[in-house]
């Protein structure tokens, strides 16, 4: 059993090895269409719901409870976008693994072969990973932004404060949720019936270390990605505030 575990561990590619393999196949942008569509729709829905719930919580709850309430607001916001996210995530993974040539052909084949229900393969697994991730991402970002602001003795956050908080958030939450990402990906590519079953079988076959496979790559892309989209998010919020103030 130990020998089999060691062999499996050796097969897990490093970040540089994976980059070389992808470059050789010219597959860096494979699956880019569902990634873009999923990202735009997901974040538009999540931020719209999150901001509304956050404002409601700030008005209705005592100030001491607001930071914790933001984590719950983030969970509800993700649940609202999950109907859009899961089919897009499924298409993205299958296109990147070479199972479908593009988003249109993949969508048609998936519906034809598996029905509409097949579009939500791995729904529980996605919730298993992305509810904690979204809670950590939005909740931790707000906490870190406030912490940096207080540390620098400012009443408002600067763009630099926000970008620093975003980078830390992406790295910490990305690494912490990597085991959930491993389980979710294996379910969506046919690795098992449910999150708990796949979690147990992965540990039994490959050991606890396998849950951190790809953690470096995940942090490597999530940290800058989080900086970019939180930066855009904050810029858009300021632009909307200025626009409303000009019209008032």
PDB file of C-alpha atoms in Angstrom:
ATOM      1  CA  UNK A   1       0.000   0.000   0.000  1.00  0.00           C
ATOM      2  CA  UNK A   2       2.838   2.364   0.807  1.00  0.00           C
ATOM      3  CA  UNK A   3       4.535   1.595  -2.478  1.00  0.00           C
ATOM      4  CA  UNK A   4       1.382   2.450  -4.433  1.00  0.00           C
ATOM      5  CA  UNK A   5       1.040   5.668  -2.471  1.00  0.00           C
ATOM      6  CA  UNK A   6       4.572   6.732  -3.307  1.00  0.00           C
ATOM      7  CA  UNK A   7       4.077   6.059  -7.007  1.00  0.00           C
ATOM      8  CA  UNK A   8       0.923   8.162  -7.063  1.00  0.00           C
ATOM      9  CA  UNK A   9       2.659  11.008  -5.257  1.00  0.00           C
ATOM     10  CA  UNK A  10       5.426  11.050  -7.889  1.00  0.00           C
ATOM     11  CA  UNK A  11       2.884  11.435 -10.655  1.00  0.00           C
ATOM     12  CA  UNK A  12       1.565  14.739  -9.282  1.00  0.00           C
ATOM     13  CA  UNK A  13       3.297  17.377 -11.445  1.00  0.00           C
ATOM     14  CA  UNK A  14       4.963  20.439 -10.027  1.00  0.00           C
ATOM     15  CA  UNK A  15       3.829  23.895 -11.107  1.00  0.00           C
ATOM     16  CA  UNK A  16       6.757  24.277 -13.527  1.00  0.00           C
ATOM     17  CA  UNK A  17       6.248  20.785 -14.986  1.00  0.00           C
ATOM     18  CA  UNK A  18       2.557  21.489 -15.508  1.00  0.00           C
ATOM     19  CA  UNK A  19       3.346  24.838 -17.187  1.00  0.00           C
ATOM     20  CA  UNK A  20       5.795  23.124 -19.546  1.00  0.00           C
ATOM     21  CA  UNK A  21       3.277  20.408 -20.417  1.00  0.00           C
ATOM     22  CA  UNK A  22       0.528  22.945 -21.109  1.00  0.00           C
ATOM     23  CA  UNK A  23       2.899  25.070 -23.213  1.00  0.00           C
ATOM     24  CA  UNK A  24       3.880  22.041 -25.305  1.00  0.00           C
ATOM     25  CA  UNK A  25       0.210  21.385 -26.028  1.00  0.00           C
ATOM     26  CA  UNK A  26      -0.448  25.112 -26.657  1.00  0.00           C
ATOM     27  CA  UNK A  27      -3.351  24.801 -24.221  1.00  0.00           C
ATOM     28  CA  UNK A  28      -2.928  27.875 -22.020  1.00  0.00           C
ATOM     29  CA  UNK A  29      -6.197  29.343 -23.282  1.00  0.00           C
ATOM     30  CA  UNK A  30      -8.158  26.128 -23.627  1.00  0.00           C
ATOM     31  CA  UNK A  31     -11.554  26.674 -22.043  1.00  0.00           C
ATOM     32  CA  UNK A  32     -11.187  30.475 -21.945  1.00  0.00           C
ATOM     33  CA  UNK A  33     -14.767  31.099 -23.196  1.00  0.00           C
ATOM     34  CA  UNK A  34     -16.577  29.411 -20.289  1.00  0.00           C
ATOM     35  CA  UNK A  35     -14.049  30.912 -17.867  1.00  0.00           C
ATOM     36  CA  UNK A  36     -14.844  34.458 -19.024  1.00  0.00           C
ATOM     37  CA  UNK A  37     -18.615  33.922 -19.129  1.00  0.00           C
ATOM     38  CA  UNK A  38     -18.619  32.200 -15.750  1.00  0.00           C
ATOM     39  CA  UNK A  39     -16.452  34.877 -14.126  1.00  0.00           C
ATOM     40  CA  UNK A  40     -18.523  37.813 -15.404  1.00  0.00           C
ATOM     41  CA  UNK A  41     -21.893  36.317 -14.478  1.00  0.00           C
ATOM     42  CA  UNK A  42     -20.693  34.892 -11.169  1.00  0.00           C
ATOM     43  CA  UNK A  43     -19.059  38.038  -9.846  1.00  0.00           C
ATOM     44  CA  UNK A  44     -21.813  40.360 -11.067  1.00  0.00           C
ATOM     45  CA  UNK A  45     -24.375  38.245  -9.195  1.00  0.00           C
ATOM     46  CA  UNK A  46     -22.250  37.680  -6.101  1.00  0.00           C
ATOM     47  CA  UNK A  47     -21.281  41.318  -5.599  1.00  0.00           C
ATOM     48  CA  UNK A  48     -24.790  42.626  -6.263  1.00  0.00           C
ATOM     49  CA  UNK A  49     -26.344  40.249  -3.709  1.00  0.00           C
ATOM     50  CA  UNK A  50     -23.479  40.607  -1.225  1.00  0.00           C
ATOM     51  CA  UNK A  51     -23.537  44.412  -1.202  1.00  0.00           C
ATOM     52  CA  UNK A  52     -27.302  44.495  -0.715  1.00  0.00           C
ATOM     53  CA  UNK A  53     -27.209  41.958   2.132  1.00  0.00           C
ATOM     54  CA  UNK A  54     -24.226  43.699   3.708  1.00  0.00           C
ATOM     55  CA  UNK A  55     -26.065  47.020   3.770  1.00  0.00           C
ATOM     56  CA  UNK A  56     -29.121  45.364   5.292  1.00  0.00           C
ATOM     57  CA  UNK A  57     -26.991  43.665   7.968  1.00  0.00           C
ATOM     58  CA  UNK A  58     -25.276  46.963   8.823  1.00  0.00           C
ATOM     59  CA  UNK A  59     -28.667  48.609   9.379  1.00  0.00           C
ATOM     60  CA  UNK A  60     -30.380  45.780  11.261  1.00  0.00           C
ATOM     61  CA  UNK A  61     -27.625  44.248  13.417  1.00  0.00           C
ATOM     62  CA  UNK A  62     -25.496  45.605  16.284  1.00  0.00           C
ATOM     63  CA  UNK A  63     -22.087  46.775  15.081  1.00  0.00           C
ATOM     64  CA  UNK A  64     -20.236  43.944  16.863  1.00  0.00           C
ATOM     65  CA  UNK A  65     -22.115  41.321  14.832  1.00  0.00           C
ATOM     66  CA  UNK A  66     -21.652  42.918  11.409  1.00  0.00           C
ATOM     67  CA  UNK A  67     -18.203  41.396  10.597  1.00  0.00           C
ATOM     68  CA  UNK A  68     -19.505  37.865  11.252  1.00  0.00           C
ATOM     69  CA  UNK A  69     -22.727  38.592   9.381  1.00  0.00           C
ATOM     70  CA  UNK A  70     -20.677  39.421   6.286  1.00  0.00           C
ATOM     71  CA  UNK A  71     -19.507  35.810   6.076  1.00  0.00           C
ATOM     72  CA  UNK A  72     -23.140  34.658   6.072  1.00  0.00           C
ATOM     73  CA  UNK A  73     -23.987  37.294   3.443  1.00  0.00           C
ATOM     74  CA  UNK A  74     -21.202  35.909   1.255  1.00  0.00           C
ATOM     75  CA  UNK A  75     -22.570  32.355   1.564  1.00  0.00           C
ATOM     76  CA  UNK A  76     -26.066  33.463   0.492  1.00  0.00           C
ATOM     77  CA  UNK A  77     -24.599  35.485  -2.380  1.00  0.00           C
ATOM     78  CA  UNK A  78     -22.791  32.417  -3.692  1.00  0.00           C
ATOM     79  CA  UNK A  79     -25.896  30.250  -3.457  1.00  0.00           C
ATOM     80  CA  UNK A  80     -27.690  32.795  -5.655  1.00  0.00           C
ATOM     81  CA  UNK A  81     -25.070  32.533  -8.394  1.00  0.00           C
ATOM     82  CA  UNK A  82     -24.513  28.758  -8.170  1.00  0.00           C
ATOM     83  CA  UNK A  83     -27.178  27.991 -10.795  1.00  0.00           C
ATOM     84  CA  UNK A  84     -25.060  29.937 -13.310  1.00  0.00           C
ATOM     85  CA  UNK A  85     -21.681  28.903 -11.975  1.00  0.00           C
ATOM     86  CA  UNK A  86     -21.919  25.113 -11.885  1.00  0.00           C
ATOM     87  CA  UNK A  87     -22.711  24.472 -15.584  1.00  0.00           C
ATOM     88  CA  UNK A  88     -19.962  26.946 -16.521  1.00  0.00           C
ATOM     89  CA  UNK A  89     -17.480  25.282 -14.177  1.00  0.00           C
ATOM     90  CA  UNK A  90     -18.348  21.860 -15.577  1.00  0.00           C
ATOM     91  CA  UNK A  91     -17.831  23.038 -19.153  1.00  0.00           C
ATOM     92  CA  UNK A  92     -14.554  24.728 -18.238  1.00  0.00           C
ATOM     93  CA  UNK A  93     -13.092  21.604 -16.638  1.00  0.00           C
ATOM     94  CA  UNK A  94     -14.182  19.296 -19.453  1.00  0.00           C
ATOM     95  CA  UNK A  95     -12.870  21.608 -22.189  1.00  0.00           C
ATOM     96  CA  UNK A  96      -9.562  22.008 -20.369  1.00  0.00           C
ATOM     97  CA  UNK A  97      -9.311  18.205 -20.076  1.00  0.00           C
ATOM     98  CA  UNK A  98      -9.956  17.818 -23.813  1.00  0.00           C
ATOM     99  CA  UNK A  99     -13.378  16.214 -23.392  1.00  0.00           C
ATOM    100  CA  UNK A 100     -15.141  18.935 -25.464  1.00  0.00           C
ATOM    101  CA  UNK A 101     -13.706  21.103 -28.271  1.00  0.00           C
ATOM    102  CA  UNK A 102     -15.523  24.343 -27.362  1.00  0.00           C
ATOM    103  CA  UNK A 103     -18.349  25.822 -25.281  1.00  0.00           C
ATOM    104  CA  UNK A 104     -21.124  25.411 -27.882  1.00  0.00           C
ATOM    105  CA  UNK A 105     -20.296  21.823 -28.813  1.00  0.00           C
ATOM    106  CA  UNK A 106     -19.720  20.991 -25.166  1.00  0.00           C
ATOM    107  CA  UNK A 107     -23.068  22.440 -24.061  1.00  0.00           C
ATOM    108  CA  UNK A 108     -24.990  20.588 -26.754  1.00  0.00           C
ATOM    109  CA  UNK A 109     -23.212  17.291 -26.122  1.00  0.00           C
ATOM    110  CA  UNK A 110     -23.634  17.553 -22.362  1.00  0.00           C
ATOM    111  CA  UNK A 111     -27.382  18.214 -22.640  1.00  0.00           C
ATOM    112  CA  UNK A 112     -27.801  15.505 -25.298  1.00  0.00           C
ATOM    113  CA  UNK A 113     -25.872  12.852 -23.374  1.00  0.00           C
ATOM    114  CA  UNK A 114     -26.817  13.726 -19.786  1.00  0.00           C
ATOM    115  CA  UNK A 115     -29.876  15.962 -19.934  1.00  0.00           C
ATOM    116  CA  UNK A 116     -30.305  19.224 -18.044  1.00  0.00           C
ATOM    117  CA  UNK A 117     -29.605  17.396 -14.808  1.00  0.00           C
ATOM    118  CA  UNK A 118     -26.163  16.534 -16.161  1.00  0.00           C
ATOM    119  CA  UNK A 119     -25.353  20.247 -16.344  1.00  0.00           C
ATOM    120  CA  UNK A 120     -25.322  20.211 -12.539  1.00  0.00           C
ATOM    121  CA  UNK A 121     -22.987  17.272 -12.095  1.00  0.00           C
ATOM    122  CA  UNK A 122     -20.844  18.085  -9.093  1.00  0.00           C
ATOM    123  CA  UNK A 123     -23.282  20.690  -7.737  1.00  0.00           C
ATOM    124  CA  UNK A 124     -22.816  19.501  -4.155  1.00  0.00           C
ATOM    125  CA  UNK A 125     -19.071  19.347  -4.691  1.00  0.00           C
ATOM    126  CA  UNK A 126     -19.030  22.922  -5.990  1.00  0.00           C
ATOM    127  CA  UNK A 127     -20.975  24.095  -2.945  1.00  0.00           C
ATOM    128  CA  UNK A 128     -18.573  22.031  -0.824  1.00  0.00           C
ATOM    129  CA  UNK A 129     -15.666  24.095  -2.172  1.00  0.00           C
ATOM    130  CA  UNK A 130     -17.076  27.468  -3.181  1.00  0.00           C
ATOM    131  CA  UNK A 131     -19.369  28.329  -0.270  1.00  0.00           C
ATOM    132  CA  UNK A 132     -16.379  28.265   2.146  1.00  0.00           C
ATOM    133  CA  UNK A 133     -14.212  29.946  -0.496  1.00  0.00           C
ATOM    134  CA  UNK A 134     -16.666  32.800  -1.103  1.00  0.00           C
ATOM    135  CA  UNK A 135     -17.249  33.253   2.626  1.00  0.00           C
ATOM    136  CA  UNK A 136     -13.512  33.453   3.176  1.00  0.00           C
ATOM    137  CA  UNK A 137     -12.883  35.617   0.134  1.00  0.00           C
ATOM    138  CA  UNK A 138     -15.460  38.352   0.769  1.00  0.00           C
ATOM    139  CA  UNK A 139     -15.491  38.169   4.552  1.00  0.00           C
ATOM    140  CA  UNK A 140     -11.702  38.065   4.920  1.00  0.00           C
ATOM    141  CA  UNK A 141     -11.206  40.825   2.358  1.00  0.00           C
ATOM    142  CA  UNK A 142     -13.416  43.214   4.316  1.00  0.00           C
ATOM    143  CA  UNK A 143     -11.701  42.264   7.585  1.00  0.00           C
ATOM    144  CA  UNK A 144      -8.191  42.678   6.146  1.00  0.00           C
ATOM    145  CA  UNK A 145      -9.104  45.956   4.490  1.00  0.00           C
ATOM    146  CA  UNK A 146     -10.315  47.297   7.839  1.00  0.00           C
ATOM    147  CA  UNK A 147      -7.229  45.921   9.610  1.00  0.00           C
ATOM    148  CA  UNK A 148      -4.817  47.592   7.152  1.00  0.00           C
ATOM    149  CA  UNK A 149      -6.768  50.855   7.403  1.00  0.00           C
ATOM    150  CA  UNK A 150      -6.567  50.841  11.209  1.00  0.00           C
ATOM    151  CA  UNK A 151      -2.907  49.820  11.121  1.00  0.00           C
ATOM    152  CA  UNK A 152      -2.116  52.856   8.986  1.00  0.00           C
ATOM    153  CA  UNK A 153      -4.424  55.053  11.087  1.00  0.00           C
ATOM    154  CA  UNK A 154      -6.695  56.093   8.233  1.00  0.00           C
ATOM    155  CA  UNK A 155     -10.411  56.726   8.169  1.00  0.00           C
ATOM    156  CA  UNK A 156     -10.795  55.418   4.620  1.00  0.00           C
ATOM    157  CA  UNK A 157      -8.942  52.735   2.676  1.00  0.00           C
ATOM    158  CA  UNK A 158      -6.573  53.777  -0.100  1.00  0.00           C
ATOM    159  CA  UNK A 159      -6.228  51.813  -3.345  1.00  0.00           C
ATOM    160  CA  UNK A 160      -2.960  50.399  -2.026  1.00  0.00           C
ATOM    161  CA  UNK A 161      -4.659  49.164   1.149  1.00  0.00           C
ATOM    162  CA  UNK A 162      -7.346  47.456  -0.922  1.00  0.00           C
ATOM    163  CA  UNK A 163      -4.873  45.784  -3.285  1.00  0.00           C
ATOM    164  CA  UNK A 164      -2.766  44.515  -0.376  1.00  0.00           C
ATOM    165  CA  UNK A 165      -5.851  43.108   1.342  1.00  0.00           C
ATOM    166  CA  UNK A 166      -6.942  41.485  -1.941  1.00  0.00           C
ATOM    167  CA  UNK A 167      -3.557  39.811  -2.529  1.00  0.00           C
ATOM    168  CA  UNK A 168      -3.448  38.393   1.000  1.00  0.00           C
ATOM    169  CA  UNK A 169      -7.048  37.222   0.715  1.00  0.00           C
ATOM    170  CA  UNK A 170      -6.460  35.413  -2.581  1.00  0.00           C
ATOM    171  CA  UNK A 171      -3.348  33.637  -1.324  1.00  0.00           C
ATOM    172  CA  UNK A 172      -4.741  32.595   2.081  1.00  0.00           C
ATOM    173  CA  UNK A 173      -8.182  31.496   0.930  1.00  0.00           C
ATOM    174  CA  UNK A 174      -6.833  29.823  -2.214  1.00  0.00           C
ATOM    175  CA  UNK A 175      -4.403  27.685  -0.223  1.00  0.00           C
ATOM    176  CA  UNK A 176      -6.893  26.888   2.548  1.00  0.00           C
ATOM    177  CA  UNK A 177      -9.561  25.659   0.116  1.00  0.00           C
ATOM    178  CA  UNK A 178      -7.233  23.646  -2.149  1.00  0.00           C
ATOM    179  CA  UNK A 179      -8.297  20.263  -0.631  1.00  0.00           C
ATOM    180  CA  UNK A 180     -11.908  21.142  -1.443  1.00  0.00           C
ATOM    181  CA  UNK A 181     -10.863  22.045  -4.989  1.00  0.00           C
ATOM    182  CA  UNK A 182      -9.142  18.670  -5.444  1.00  0.00           C
ATOM    183  CA  UNK A 183     -12.292  16.821  -4.356  1.00  0.00           C
ATOM    184  CA  UNK A 184     -14.575  18.984  -6.506  1.00  0.00           C
ATOM    185  CA  UNK A 185     -12.442  18.538  -9.632  1.00  0.00           C
ATOM    186  CA  UNK A 186     -12.317  14.755  -9.256  1.00  0.00           C
ATOM    187  CA  UNK A 187     -16.068  14.535  -8.903  1.00  0.00           C
ATOM    188  CA  UNK A 188     -16.654  16.676 -11.995  1.00  0.00           C
ATOM    189  CA  UNK A 189     -14.267  14.530 -14.065  1.00  0.00           C
ATOM    190  CA  UNK A 190     -15.879  11.276 -12.935  1.00  0.00           C
ATOM    191  CA  UNK A 191     -13.970  10.562  -9.740  1.00  0.00           C
ATOM    192  CA  UNK A 192     -16.848   9.597  -7.465  1.00  0.00           C
ATOM    193  CA  UNK A 193     -20.441  10.033  -6.365  1.00  0.00           C
ATOM    194  CA  UNK A 194     -20.102  12.584  -3.580  1.00  0.00           C
ATOM    195  CA  UNK A 195     -17.645  14.860  -1.753  1.00  0.00           C
ATOM    196  CA  UNK A 196     -17.247  12.695   1.350  1.00  0.00           C
ATOM    197  CA  UNK A 197     -16.721   9.488  -0.661  1.00  0.00           C
ATOM    198  CA  UNK A 198     -14.129  11.117  -2.926  1.00  0.00           C
ATOM    199  CA  UNK A 199     -12.408  12.760   0.043  1.00  0.00           C
ATOM    200  CA  UNK A 200     -12.024   9.409   1.769  1.00  0.00           C
ATOM    201  CA  UNK A 201     -10.959   7.490  -1.341  1.00  0.00           C
ATOM    202  CA  UNK A 202      -8.364  10.134  -2.241  1.00  0.00           C
ATOM    203  CA  UNK A 203      -6.776   9.978   1.215  1.00  0.00           C
ATOM    204  CA  UNK A 204      -6.890   6.169   1.261  1.00  0.00           C
ATOM    205  CA  UNK A 205      -5.254   5.828  -2.164  1.00  0.00           C
ATOM    206  CA  UNK A 206      -2.824   8.727  -2.169  1.00  0.00           C
ATOM    207  CA  UNK A 207      -2.432  10.053   1.358  1.00  0.00           C
ATOM    208  CA  UNK A 208      -3.188  13.416   2.934  1.00  0.00           C
ATOM    209  CA  UNK A 209      -0.553  15.182   0.851  1.00  0.00           C
ATOM    210  CA  UNK A 210      -2.571  14.625  -2.320  1.00  0.00           C
ATOM    211  CA  UNK A 211      -5.118  17.158  -1.070  1.00  0.00           C
ATOM    212  CA  UNK A 212      -2.490  19.853  -1.610  1.00  0.00           C
ATOM    213  CA  UNK A 213      -1.777  18.842  -5.208  1.00  0.00           C
ATOM    214  CA  UNK A 214      -1.893  22.024  -7.264  1.00  0.00           C
ATOM    215  CA  UNK A 215      -1.870  24.304  -4.201  1.00  0.00           C
ATOM    216  CA  UNK A 216       1.084  26.281  -5.542  1.00  0.00           C
ATOM    217  CA  UNK A 217      -0.592  26.808  -8.903  1.00  0.00           C
ATOM    218  CA  UNK A 218      -3.865  27.761  -7.199  1.00  0.00           C
ATOM    219  CA  UNK A 219      -2.198  30.432  -5.051  1.00  0.00           C
ATOM    220  CA  UNK A 220      -0.057  31.526  -8.033  1.00  0.00           C
ATOM    221  CA  UNK A 221      -3.119  32.492 -10.074  1.00  0.00           C
ATOM    222  CA  UNK A 222      -5.647  33.362  -7.348  1.00  0.00           C
ATOM    223  CA  UNK A 223      -3.516  36.034  -5.649  1.00  0.00           C
ATOM    224  CA  UNK A 224      -3.110  38.252  -8.757  1.00  0.00           C
ATOM    225  CA  UNK A 225      -6.624  37.398  -9.982  1.00  0.00           C
ATOM    226  CA  UNK A 226      -8.108  38.526  -6.658  1.00  0.00           C
ATOM    227  CA  UNK A 227      -6.084  41.742  -6.807  1.00  0.00           C
ATOM    228  CA  UNK A 228      -7.408  42.494 -10.292  1.00  0.00           C
ATOM    229  CA  UNK A 229     -11.072  41.804  -9.682  1.00  0.00           C
ATOM    230  CA  UNK A 230     -11.267  43.434  -6.247  1.00  0.00           C
ATOM    231  CA  UNK A 231      -9.411  46.404  -7.749  1.00  0.00           C
ATOM    232  CA  UNK A 232     -11.985  46.648 -10.546  1.00  0.00           C
ATOM    233  CA  UNK A 233     -14.807  46.120  -8.036  1.00  0.00           C
ATOM    234  CA  UNK A 234     -13.627  48.994  -5.809  1.00  0.00           C
ATOM    235  CA  UNK A 235     -13.057  51.247  -8.813  1.00  0.00           C
ATOM    236  CA  UNK A 236     -16.580  50.587 -10.092  1.00  0.00           C
ATOM    237  CA  UNK A 237     -18.046  51.275  -6.642  1.00  0.00           C
ATOM    238  CA  UNK A 238     -16.297  54.654  -6.489  1.00  0.00           C
ATOM    239  CA  UNK A 239     -17.392  55.478 -10.045  1.00  0.00           C
ATOM    240  CA  UNK A 240     -21.021  54.711  -9.160  1.00  0.00           C
ATOM    241  CA  UNK A 241     -20.822  56.858  -6.011  1.00  0.00           C
ATOM    242  CA  UNK A 242     -19.383  59.779  -8.009  1.00  0.00           C
ATOM    243  CA  UNK A 243     -22.040  59.336 -10.697  1.00  0.00           C
ATOM    244  CA  UNK A 244     -24.879  59.385  -8.146  1.00  0.00           C
ATOM    245  CA  UNK A 245     -23.360  62.386  -6.367  1.00  0.00           C
ATOM    246  CA  UNK A 246     -23.135  64.296  -9.672  1.00  0.00           C
ATOM    247  CA  UNK A 247     -26.798  63.591 -10.437  1.00  0.00           C
ATOM    248  CA  UNK A 248     -28.008  64.580  -6.958  1.00  0.00           C
TER     249      UNK A 248
END
